[in-house]
XYZ file of C-alpha atoms in Angstrom:
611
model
C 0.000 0.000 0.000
C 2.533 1.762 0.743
C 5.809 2.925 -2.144
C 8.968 3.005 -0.288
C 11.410 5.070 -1.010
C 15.102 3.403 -0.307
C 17.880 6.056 1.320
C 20.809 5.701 3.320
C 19.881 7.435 6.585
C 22.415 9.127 8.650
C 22.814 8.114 12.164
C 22.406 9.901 15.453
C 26.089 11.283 16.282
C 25.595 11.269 19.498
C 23.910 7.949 19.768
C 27.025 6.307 18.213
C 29.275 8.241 20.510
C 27.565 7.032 23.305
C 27.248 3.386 22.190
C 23.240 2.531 22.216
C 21.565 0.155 20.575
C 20.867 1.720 17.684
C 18.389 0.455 14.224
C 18.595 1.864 11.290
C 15.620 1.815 9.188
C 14.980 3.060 6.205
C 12.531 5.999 4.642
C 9.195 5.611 3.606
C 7.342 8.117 1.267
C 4.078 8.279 0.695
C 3.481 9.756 -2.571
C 1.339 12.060 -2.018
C 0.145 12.387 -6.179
C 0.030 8.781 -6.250
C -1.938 7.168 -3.583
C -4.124 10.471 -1.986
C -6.464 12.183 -3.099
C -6.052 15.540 -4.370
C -9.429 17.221 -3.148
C -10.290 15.671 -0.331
C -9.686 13.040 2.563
C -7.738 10.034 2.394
C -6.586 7.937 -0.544
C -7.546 7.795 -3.914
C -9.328 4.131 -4.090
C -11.271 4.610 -0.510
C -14.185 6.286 -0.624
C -18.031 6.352 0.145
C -19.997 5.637 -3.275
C -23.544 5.299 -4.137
C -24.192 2.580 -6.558
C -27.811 1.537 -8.092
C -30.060 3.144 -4.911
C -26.841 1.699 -2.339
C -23.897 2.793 -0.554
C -20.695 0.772 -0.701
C -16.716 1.928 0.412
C -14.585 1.115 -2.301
C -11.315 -0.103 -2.414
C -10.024 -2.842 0.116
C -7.347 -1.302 2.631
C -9.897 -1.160 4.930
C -12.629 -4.103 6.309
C -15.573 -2.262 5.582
C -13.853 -1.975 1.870
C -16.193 -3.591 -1.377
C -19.367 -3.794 0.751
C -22.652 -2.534 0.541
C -24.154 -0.079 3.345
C -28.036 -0.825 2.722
C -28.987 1.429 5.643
C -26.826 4.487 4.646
C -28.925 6.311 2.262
C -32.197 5.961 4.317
C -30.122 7.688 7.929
C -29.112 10.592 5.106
C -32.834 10.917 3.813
C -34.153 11.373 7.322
C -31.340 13.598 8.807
C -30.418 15.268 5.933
C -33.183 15.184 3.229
C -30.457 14.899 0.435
C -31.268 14.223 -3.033
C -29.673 11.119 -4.533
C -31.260 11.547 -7.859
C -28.816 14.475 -8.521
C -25.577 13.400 -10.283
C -22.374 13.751 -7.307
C -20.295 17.106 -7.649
C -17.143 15.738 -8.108
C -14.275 18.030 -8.842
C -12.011 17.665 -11.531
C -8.157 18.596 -11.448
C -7.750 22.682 -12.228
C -6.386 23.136 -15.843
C -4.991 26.972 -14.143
C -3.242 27.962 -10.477
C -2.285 31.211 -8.706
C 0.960 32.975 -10.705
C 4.662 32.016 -9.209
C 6.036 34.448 -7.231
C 9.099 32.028 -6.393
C 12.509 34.457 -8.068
C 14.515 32.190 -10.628
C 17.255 33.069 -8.107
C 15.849 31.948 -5.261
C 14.642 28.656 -6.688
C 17.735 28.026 -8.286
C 19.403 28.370 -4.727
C 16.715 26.563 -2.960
C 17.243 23.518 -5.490
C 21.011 23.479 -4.871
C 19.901 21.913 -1.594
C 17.178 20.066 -1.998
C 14.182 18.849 -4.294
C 12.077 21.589 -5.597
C 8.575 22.053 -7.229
C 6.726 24.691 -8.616
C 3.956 22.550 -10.594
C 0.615 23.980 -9.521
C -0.799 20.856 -7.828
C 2.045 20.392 -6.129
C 1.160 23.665 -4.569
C -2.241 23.104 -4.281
C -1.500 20.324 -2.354
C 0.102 22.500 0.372
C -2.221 25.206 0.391
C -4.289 23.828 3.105
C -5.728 21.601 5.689
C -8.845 19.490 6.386
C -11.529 22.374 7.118
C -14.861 22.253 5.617
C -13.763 25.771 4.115
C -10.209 24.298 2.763
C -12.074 21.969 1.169
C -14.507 24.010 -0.553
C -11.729 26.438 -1.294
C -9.988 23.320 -2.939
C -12.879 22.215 -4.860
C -12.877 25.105 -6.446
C -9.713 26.187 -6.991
C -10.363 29.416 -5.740
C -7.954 30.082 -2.639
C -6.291 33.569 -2.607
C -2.874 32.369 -2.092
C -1.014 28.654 -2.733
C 2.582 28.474 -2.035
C 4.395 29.810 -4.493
C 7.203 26.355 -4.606
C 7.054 23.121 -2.409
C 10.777 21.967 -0.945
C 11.624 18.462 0.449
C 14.499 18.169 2.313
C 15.812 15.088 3.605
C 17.458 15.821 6.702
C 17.572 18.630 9.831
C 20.962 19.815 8.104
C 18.810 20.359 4.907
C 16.058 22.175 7.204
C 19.139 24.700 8.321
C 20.060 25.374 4.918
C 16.758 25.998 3.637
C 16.118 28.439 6.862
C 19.276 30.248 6.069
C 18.212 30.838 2.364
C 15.030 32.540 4.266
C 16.687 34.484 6.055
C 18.843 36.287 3.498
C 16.650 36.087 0.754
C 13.749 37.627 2.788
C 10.664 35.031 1.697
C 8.446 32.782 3.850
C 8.396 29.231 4.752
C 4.948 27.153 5.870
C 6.096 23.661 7.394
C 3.496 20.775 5.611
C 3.735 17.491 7.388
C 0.380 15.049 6.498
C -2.164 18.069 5.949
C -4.454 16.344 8.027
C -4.847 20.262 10.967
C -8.501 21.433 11.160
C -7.675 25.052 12.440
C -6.764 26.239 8.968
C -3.207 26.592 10.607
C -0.981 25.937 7.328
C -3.081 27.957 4.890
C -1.320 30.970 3.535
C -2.012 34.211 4.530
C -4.061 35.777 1.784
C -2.634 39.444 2.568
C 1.499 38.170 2.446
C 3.467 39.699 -0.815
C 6.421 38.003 0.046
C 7.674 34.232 -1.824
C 6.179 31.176 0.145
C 7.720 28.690 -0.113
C 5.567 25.140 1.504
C 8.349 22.836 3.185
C 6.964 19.609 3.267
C 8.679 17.196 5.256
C 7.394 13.901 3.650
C 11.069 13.002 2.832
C 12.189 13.295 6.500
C 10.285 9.834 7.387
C 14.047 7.597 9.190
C 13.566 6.318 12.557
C 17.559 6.969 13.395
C 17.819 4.859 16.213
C 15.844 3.054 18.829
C 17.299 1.762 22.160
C 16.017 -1.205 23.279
C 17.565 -0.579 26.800
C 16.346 2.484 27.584
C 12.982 2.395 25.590
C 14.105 5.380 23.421
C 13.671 5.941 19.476
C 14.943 9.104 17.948
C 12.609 9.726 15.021
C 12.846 11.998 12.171
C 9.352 14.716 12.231
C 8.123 13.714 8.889
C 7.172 10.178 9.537
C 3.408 9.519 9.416
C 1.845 7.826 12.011
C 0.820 4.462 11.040
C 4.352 4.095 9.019
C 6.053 4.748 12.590
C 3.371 2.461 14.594
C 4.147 -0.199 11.746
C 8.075 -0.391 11.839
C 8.095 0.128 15.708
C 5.432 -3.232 15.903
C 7.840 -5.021 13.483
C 10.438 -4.783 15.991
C 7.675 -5.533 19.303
C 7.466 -2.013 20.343
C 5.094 0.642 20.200
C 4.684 4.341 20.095
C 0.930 3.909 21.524
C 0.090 7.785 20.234
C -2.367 6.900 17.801
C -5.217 10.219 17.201
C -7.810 9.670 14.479
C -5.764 11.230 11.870
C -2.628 8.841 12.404
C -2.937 7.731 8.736
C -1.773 10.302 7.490
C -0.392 13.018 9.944
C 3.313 13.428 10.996
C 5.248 13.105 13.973
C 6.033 16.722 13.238
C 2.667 17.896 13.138
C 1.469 16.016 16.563
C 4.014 17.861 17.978
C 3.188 21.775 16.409
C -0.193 21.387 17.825
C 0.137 19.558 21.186
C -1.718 16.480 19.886
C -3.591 13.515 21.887
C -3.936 10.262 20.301
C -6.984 7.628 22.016
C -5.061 5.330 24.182
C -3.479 7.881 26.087
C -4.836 6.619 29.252
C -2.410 4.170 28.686
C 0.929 5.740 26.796
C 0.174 9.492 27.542
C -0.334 12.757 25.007
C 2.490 13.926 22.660
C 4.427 15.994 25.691
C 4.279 13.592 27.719
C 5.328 11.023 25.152
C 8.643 13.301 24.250
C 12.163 13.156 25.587
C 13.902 15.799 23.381
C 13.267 17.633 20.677
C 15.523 19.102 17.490
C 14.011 22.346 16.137
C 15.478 25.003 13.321
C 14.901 28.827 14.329
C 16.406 31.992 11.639
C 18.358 32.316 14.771
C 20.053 29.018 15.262
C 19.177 25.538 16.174
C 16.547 25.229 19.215
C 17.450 21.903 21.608
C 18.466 20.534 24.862
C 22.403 19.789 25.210
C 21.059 16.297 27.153
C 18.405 14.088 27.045
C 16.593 12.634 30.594
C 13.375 12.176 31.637
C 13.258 15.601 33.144
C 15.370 18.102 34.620
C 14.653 21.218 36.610
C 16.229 24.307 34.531
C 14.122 26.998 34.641
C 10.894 27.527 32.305
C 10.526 24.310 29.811
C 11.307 25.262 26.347
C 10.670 22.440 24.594
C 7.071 23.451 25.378
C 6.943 26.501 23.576
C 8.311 24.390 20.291
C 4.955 22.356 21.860
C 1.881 23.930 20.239
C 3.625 26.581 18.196
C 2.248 25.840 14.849
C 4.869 26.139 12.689
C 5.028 29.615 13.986
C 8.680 29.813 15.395
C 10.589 27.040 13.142
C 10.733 23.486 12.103
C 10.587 20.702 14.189
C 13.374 18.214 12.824
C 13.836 15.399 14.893
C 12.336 14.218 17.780
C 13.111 11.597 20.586
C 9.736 9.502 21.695
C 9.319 6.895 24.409
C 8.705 3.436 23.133
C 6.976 0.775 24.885
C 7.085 -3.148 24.532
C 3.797 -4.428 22.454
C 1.420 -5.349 24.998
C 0.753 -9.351 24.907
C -3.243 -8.646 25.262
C -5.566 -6.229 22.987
C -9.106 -7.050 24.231
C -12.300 -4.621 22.824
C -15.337 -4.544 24.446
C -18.349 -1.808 24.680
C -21.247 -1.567 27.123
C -25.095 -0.050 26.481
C -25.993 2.788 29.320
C -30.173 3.440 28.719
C -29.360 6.978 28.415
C -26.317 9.897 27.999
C -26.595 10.592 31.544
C -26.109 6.978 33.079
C -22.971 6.499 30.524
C -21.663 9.896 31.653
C -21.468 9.524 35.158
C -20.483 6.052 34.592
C -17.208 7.517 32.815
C -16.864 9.985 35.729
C -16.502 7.206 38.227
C -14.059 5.114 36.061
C -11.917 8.529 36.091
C -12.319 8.908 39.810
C -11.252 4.971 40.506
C -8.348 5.485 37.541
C -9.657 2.608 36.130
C -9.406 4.014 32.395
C -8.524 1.504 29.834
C -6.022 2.458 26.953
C -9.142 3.859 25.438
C -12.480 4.587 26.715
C -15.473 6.639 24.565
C -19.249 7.564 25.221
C -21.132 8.277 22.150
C -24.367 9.236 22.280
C -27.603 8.249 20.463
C -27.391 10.427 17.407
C -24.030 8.591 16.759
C -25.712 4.961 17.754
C -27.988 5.290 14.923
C -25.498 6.578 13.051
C -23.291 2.995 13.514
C -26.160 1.314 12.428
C -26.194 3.514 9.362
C -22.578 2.128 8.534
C -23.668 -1.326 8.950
C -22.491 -3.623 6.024
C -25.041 -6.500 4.515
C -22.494 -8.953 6.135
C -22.985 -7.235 9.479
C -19.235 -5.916 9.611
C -20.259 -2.341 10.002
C -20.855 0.549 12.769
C -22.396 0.084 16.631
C -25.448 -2.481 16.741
C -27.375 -4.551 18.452
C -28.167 -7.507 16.876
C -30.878 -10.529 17.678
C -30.469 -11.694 21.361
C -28.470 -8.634 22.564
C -31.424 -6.462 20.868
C -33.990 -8.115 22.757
C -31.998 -8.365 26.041
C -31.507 -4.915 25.801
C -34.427 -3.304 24.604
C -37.351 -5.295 26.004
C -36.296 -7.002 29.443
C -33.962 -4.413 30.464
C -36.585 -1.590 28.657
C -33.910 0.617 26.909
C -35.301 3.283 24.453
C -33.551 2.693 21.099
C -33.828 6.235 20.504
C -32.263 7.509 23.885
C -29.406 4.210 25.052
C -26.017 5.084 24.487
C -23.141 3.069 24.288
C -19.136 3.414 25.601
C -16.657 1.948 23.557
C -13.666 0.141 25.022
C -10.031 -1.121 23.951
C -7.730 -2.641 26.735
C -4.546 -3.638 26.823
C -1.837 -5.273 29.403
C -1.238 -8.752 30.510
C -4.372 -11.495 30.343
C -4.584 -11.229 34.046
C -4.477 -7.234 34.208
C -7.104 -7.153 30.845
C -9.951 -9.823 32.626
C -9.182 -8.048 35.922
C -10.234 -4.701 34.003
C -12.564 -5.719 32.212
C -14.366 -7.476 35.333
C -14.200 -3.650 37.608
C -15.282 -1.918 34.439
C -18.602 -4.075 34.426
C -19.258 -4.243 37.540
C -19.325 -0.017 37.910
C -21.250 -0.128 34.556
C -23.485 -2.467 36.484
C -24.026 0.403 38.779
C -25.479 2.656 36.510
C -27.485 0.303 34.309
C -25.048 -0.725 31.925
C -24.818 -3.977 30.332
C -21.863 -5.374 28.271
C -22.877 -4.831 24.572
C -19.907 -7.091 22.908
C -16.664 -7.024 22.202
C -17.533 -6.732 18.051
C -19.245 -3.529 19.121
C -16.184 -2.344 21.016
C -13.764 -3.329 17.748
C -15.686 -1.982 14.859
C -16.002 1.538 16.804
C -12.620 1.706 16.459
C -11.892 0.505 13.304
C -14.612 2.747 12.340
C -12.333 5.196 13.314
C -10.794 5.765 9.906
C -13.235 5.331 7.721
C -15.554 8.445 9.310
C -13.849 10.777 7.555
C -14.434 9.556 4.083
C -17.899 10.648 4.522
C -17.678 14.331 4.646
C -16.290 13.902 0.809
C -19.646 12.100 -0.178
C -21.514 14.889 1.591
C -20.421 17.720 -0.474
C -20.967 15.718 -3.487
C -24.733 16.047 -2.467
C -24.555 19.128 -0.532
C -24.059 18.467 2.812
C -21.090 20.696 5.059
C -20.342 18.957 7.820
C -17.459 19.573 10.520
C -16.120 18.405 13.740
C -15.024 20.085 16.823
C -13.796 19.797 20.277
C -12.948 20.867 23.659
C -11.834 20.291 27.251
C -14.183 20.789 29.893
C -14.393 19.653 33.969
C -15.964 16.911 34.873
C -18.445 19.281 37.067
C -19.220 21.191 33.751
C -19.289 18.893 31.315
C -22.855 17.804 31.102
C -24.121 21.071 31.080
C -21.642 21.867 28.413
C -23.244 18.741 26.147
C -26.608 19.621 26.616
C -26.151 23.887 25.916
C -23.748 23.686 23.529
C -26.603 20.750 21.595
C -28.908 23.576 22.334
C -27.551 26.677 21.090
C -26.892 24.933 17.480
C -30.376 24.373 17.411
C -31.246 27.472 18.002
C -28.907 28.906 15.312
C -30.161 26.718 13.168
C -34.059 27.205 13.479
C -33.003 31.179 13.722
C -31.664 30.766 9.736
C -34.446 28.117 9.278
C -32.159 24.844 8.896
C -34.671 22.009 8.864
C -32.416 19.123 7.916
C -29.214 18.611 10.481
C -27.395 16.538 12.562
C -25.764 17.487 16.017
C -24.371 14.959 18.033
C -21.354 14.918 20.401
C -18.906 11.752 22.496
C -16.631 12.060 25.133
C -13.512 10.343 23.652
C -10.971 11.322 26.757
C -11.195 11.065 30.405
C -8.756 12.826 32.844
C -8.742 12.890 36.771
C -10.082 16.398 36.710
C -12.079 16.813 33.331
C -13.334 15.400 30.078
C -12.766 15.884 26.140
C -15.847 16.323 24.079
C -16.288 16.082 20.639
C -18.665 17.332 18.602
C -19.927 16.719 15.178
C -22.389 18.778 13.114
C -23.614 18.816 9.853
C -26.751 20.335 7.658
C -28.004 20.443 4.340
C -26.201 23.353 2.474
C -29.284 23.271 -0.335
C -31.273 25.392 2.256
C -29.278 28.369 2.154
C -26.495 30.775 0.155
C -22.954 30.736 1.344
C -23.139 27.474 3.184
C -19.298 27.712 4.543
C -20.023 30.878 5.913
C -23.241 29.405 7.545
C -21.473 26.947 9.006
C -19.163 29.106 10.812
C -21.350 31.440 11.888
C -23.208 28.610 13.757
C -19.884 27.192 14.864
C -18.249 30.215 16.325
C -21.711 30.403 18.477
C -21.485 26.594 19.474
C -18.052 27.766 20.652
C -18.994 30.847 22.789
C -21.553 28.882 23.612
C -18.184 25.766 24.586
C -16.819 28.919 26.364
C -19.394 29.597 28.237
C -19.941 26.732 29.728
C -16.307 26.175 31.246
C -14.906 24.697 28.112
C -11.521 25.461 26.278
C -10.702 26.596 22.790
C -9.360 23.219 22.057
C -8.000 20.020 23.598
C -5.493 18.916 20.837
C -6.967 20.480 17.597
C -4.732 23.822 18.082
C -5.902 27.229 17.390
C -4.570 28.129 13.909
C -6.701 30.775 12.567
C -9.758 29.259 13.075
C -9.890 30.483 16.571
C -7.350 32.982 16.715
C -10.146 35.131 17.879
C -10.369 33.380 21.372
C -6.920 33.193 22.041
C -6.385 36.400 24.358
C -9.068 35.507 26.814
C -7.577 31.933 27.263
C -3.897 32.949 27.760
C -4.556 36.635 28.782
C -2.687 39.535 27.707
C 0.387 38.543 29.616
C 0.303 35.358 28.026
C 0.160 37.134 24.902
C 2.632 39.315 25.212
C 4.925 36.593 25.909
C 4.015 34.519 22.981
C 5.038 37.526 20.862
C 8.628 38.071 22.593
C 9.556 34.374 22.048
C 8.263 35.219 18.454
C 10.608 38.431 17.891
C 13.745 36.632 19.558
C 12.963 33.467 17.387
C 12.097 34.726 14.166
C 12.441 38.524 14.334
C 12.141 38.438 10.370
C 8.898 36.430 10.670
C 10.052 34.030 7.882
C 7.345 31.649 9.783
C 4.878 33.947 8.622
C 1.311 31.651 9.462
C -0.366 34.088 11.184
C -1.817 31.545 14.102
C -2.394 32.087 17.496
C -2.225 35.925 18.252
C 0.033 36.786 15.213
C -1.975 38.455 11.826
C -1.225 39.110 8.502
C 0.666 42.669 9.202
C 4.703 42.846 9.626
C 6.292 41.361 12.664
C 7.742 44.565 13.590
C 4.047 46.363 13.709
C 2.365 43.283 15.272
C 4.762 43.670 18.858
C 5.508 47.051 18.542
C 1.047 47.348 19.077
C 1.544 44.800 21.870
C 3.924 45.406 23.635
């Protein structure tokens, strides 16, 4: 599935001095023109189909692949009223892109280091990210600024090179790792006049070294996810950082937005997952001169290359704990009758620390949903079937159109997985939950990846849909479900939206709080300017988030997206300092994104207002 691409890697220097145990393995590329698609999500043979009045996935890299869906089209009828008798607005590859600002001189300088393009869909490509407006942006070739050349270098000395040619030649640089962010952080700034230049870091993919001894890998940033999870099983370890979009995003990119991947209950969240870090400033080379497990030296820098969005350099290389595959992966899911009893079942599995690797609530909305995605050979979404139905619905009396189900993957030793599994029942027991299967509990998951091939089928019959998240207390969260369900309601009966979906899970469970996700969608048919639409009604589901205790994000980032909201999370202090670690970094602001609390105006005017 995957093409590799063969390359001698160069070793850790200081990992030979020191005499680990060190692997070498080599690159893999994903070709990106190859094997993705160019206009949407995922790759080019996957997708979400309708075929003589049916749904089927194509393609067969995943188990749901070459099978029919016959309940798909009905759940889209009732929730979304779409119309399947119009032919599917599918896209086809622009014949004409955005003018070349790129100098001959600079490129010829730029390719005296590395591999250079300046074919348009090459820098299409890089122009964005996963939003719903990217995407319609995409489809229509229409976004105000691409990247005037894509670079791939092939190693952090490569990175400095290409940072130094910045720097004197006076033109911007976006880092591109998997394009998977959803804050609209790597699309160019439509105001910049200035070259930019995308450096995508698809060719930086080596795992340098791993030490078996200490449980260490140092790991170039532009490997994707599942190509590190893959090579690190090979050898019986794992990574364990594993978010939704580990497909196709980077090490790099997990690390520019503070990312969290579902079994973090188990292996931890990117910064707690990190040893040391390797990142290129204009100024010089950002790092630690050693590498323990902590050390008390004043403020934590590697935190601000945590989170900073491409904003303040390149991240290069990074060193990740590994861990030894666990010798038992058991699923398993249990039915609560309602949202409450499977919510304050979660809460008491977070106050006993009882979490498995992964643990997730979804509510009804997304039940039906999992039936929707049910296959004719009953490999598919979240159901009940026969017996279990009956159980569930008539002798225990849950309402199929309130239960609610939790979704669980554990991991350890047979003795530690039975003895989890056994106190997870028993406190579901408590709050009228009964084990729904461990099929249930697997399919969830594996339906994981296949979720977002759906938004590309809904624009094809003019549905915008969109996700979003945040992190809330425990002693808020509730609330913050059932008003922030609310308010998009209301927003949409105030523009008279009859046909949408709103529906939310709690996918992460902490001692003190919660993450929520929530997922929205409506029939674009009903109104003009459906992106716009769309974000008006999101920004109010996020006040709305705010309001209620929650944050601006739990691992999605801020980008631009919700820029607007950053001051009153930080405060102007906070603020303030983001900006001086900005000037000192990049005082030229070659990392010109414009995320977070920078905009599209000169670095020089943006501090010189703030400060």
């Amino acid at each position: 599935m995957l093409t590799p691409h063969r390359k001698f890697p160069r070793p850790c220097p200081q990992a030979r001095k020191q005499g680990e145990n060190v692997d070498l393995i080599d690159n893999i590329s994903i070709l990106h023109k190859e094997l993705l698609k160019w206009y949407g999500w995922g790759y080019k043979d996957s997708m979400f189909k309708l075929h003589e009045g049916k749904t089927m996935f194509t393609g067969n890299r995943y188990l749901i692949g070459g099978k029919f869906l016959p309940h798909f089209i009905e759940w889209a009828k009732e929730n979304f009223n779409i119309d399947i008798t119009k032919p599917p607005k599918i896209p086809q590859i622009p014949t004409s892109y955005a003018e070349n600002r790129l100098p001959a001189n600079i490129k010829k300088e730029l390719e005296n280091i590395a591999l250079v393009s300046v074919d348009g869909l090459d820098r299409l490509i890089r122009a964005h990210g996963q939003t719903l407006k990217d995407m319609t942006l995409l489809r229509t070739n229409s976004f105000p600024r691409i990247p005037d050349a894509v670079i791939w270098p092939e190693s952090h000395d490569q990175v400095v090179q290409i940072v130094q040619c910045a720097s004197r030649n006076n033109f911007v640089i976006i880092p591109f790792g998997g394009g998977t962010s959803v804050s609209g952080a790597i699309t160019c700034p439509a105001n910049e006049t200035r070259p930019i230049v995308a450096l995508d870091t698809s060719d930086m993919n080596s795992i340098l070294w791993i030490d078996k001894e200490q449980l260490l890998a140092r790991i170039q940033a532009g490997i994707v996810g599942q190509d590190l999870e893959r090579e690190m099983r090979a050898r019986g370890f794992t990574v364990g950082h594993e978010p939704d979009s580990y497909e196709f995003s980077t090490l790099g990119g997990w690390v520019a937005t503070r990312a969290s991947g579902m079994k973090k209950n188990t292996y931890g969240n990117i910064e707690e997952l990190i040893v040391h870090t390797t990142m290129v400033t204009p100024i010089g080379v950002m790092e630690k001169s050693c590498r323990v497990p902590r050390i008390s030296c004043g403020p934590e820098w590697e935190h601000v290359v945590l989170g900073s969005e491409g904003c303040l350099g390149v991240v290069t290389e990074v060193t990740l704990k590994i861990r030894p595959l666990p010798p038992v992966v058991r699923y398993g899911s249990l039915v609560f009758p309602d949202w409450e009893a499977g919510f304050h079942f979660e809460r008491e599995v977070a106050r006993q620390r009882l979490q498995p690797s992964s643990i997730r609530l979804i509510d009804n909305e997304q039940f039906r949903f999992g039936y929707a995605v049910k296959t004719e050979t009953s490999w598919g979404g979240v159901a009940l079937e026969g017996l279990k139905k009956f159980y569930i619905t008539k002798i225990k009396g849950f309402d199929p159109a309130k239960l609610c189900v939790v979704t669980l993957l554990i991991e350890g030793t047979a003795d530690q997985v039975t003895d989890r599994e056994k106190k997870l029942n028993a406190i579901a027991a408590a709050f009228n939950g009964v084990p729904g299967g461990a099929t249930n509990g697997e399919v969830g998951y594996t339906l994981t990846f296949v979720i977002a091939y759906i938004r590309d089928l809904a624009l094809e019959y003019d549905v915008v849909a969109e996700s979003f998240e945040t992190s809330v207390s425990w002693e808020r969260a509730a609330a913050l479900c059932r008003n922030t369900k609310r308010r998009v309601r209301d927003e949409c009966a105030r523009r008279r939206l009859t046909h949408y979906l709103i529906s939310c899970r709690l996918t992460q469970t902490y001692d003190a709080g919660c993450c929520i996700y929530f997922y929205f969608g409506f029939n674009s048919s009903e109104c003009s300017d459906a992106v716009t639409v769309y974000e008006e009604i999101e920004e109010a589901a996020r006040e709305e988030i705010l309001a209620n205790g929650g944050s601006i994000s739990h691992h999605h980032g801020v980008g631009k997206l919700r820029k607007k909201w950053y001051k009153q999370t930080v405060s102007e202090p906070g603020v303030k300092l983001l900006l001086a670690a900005k000037k000192t970094l990049d005082p030229q602001n070659i990392f010109a994104l414009s995320n977070m609390a920078f905009n599209e105006y000169t670095l020089e005017d943006t501090v010189r207002s703030k400060l």
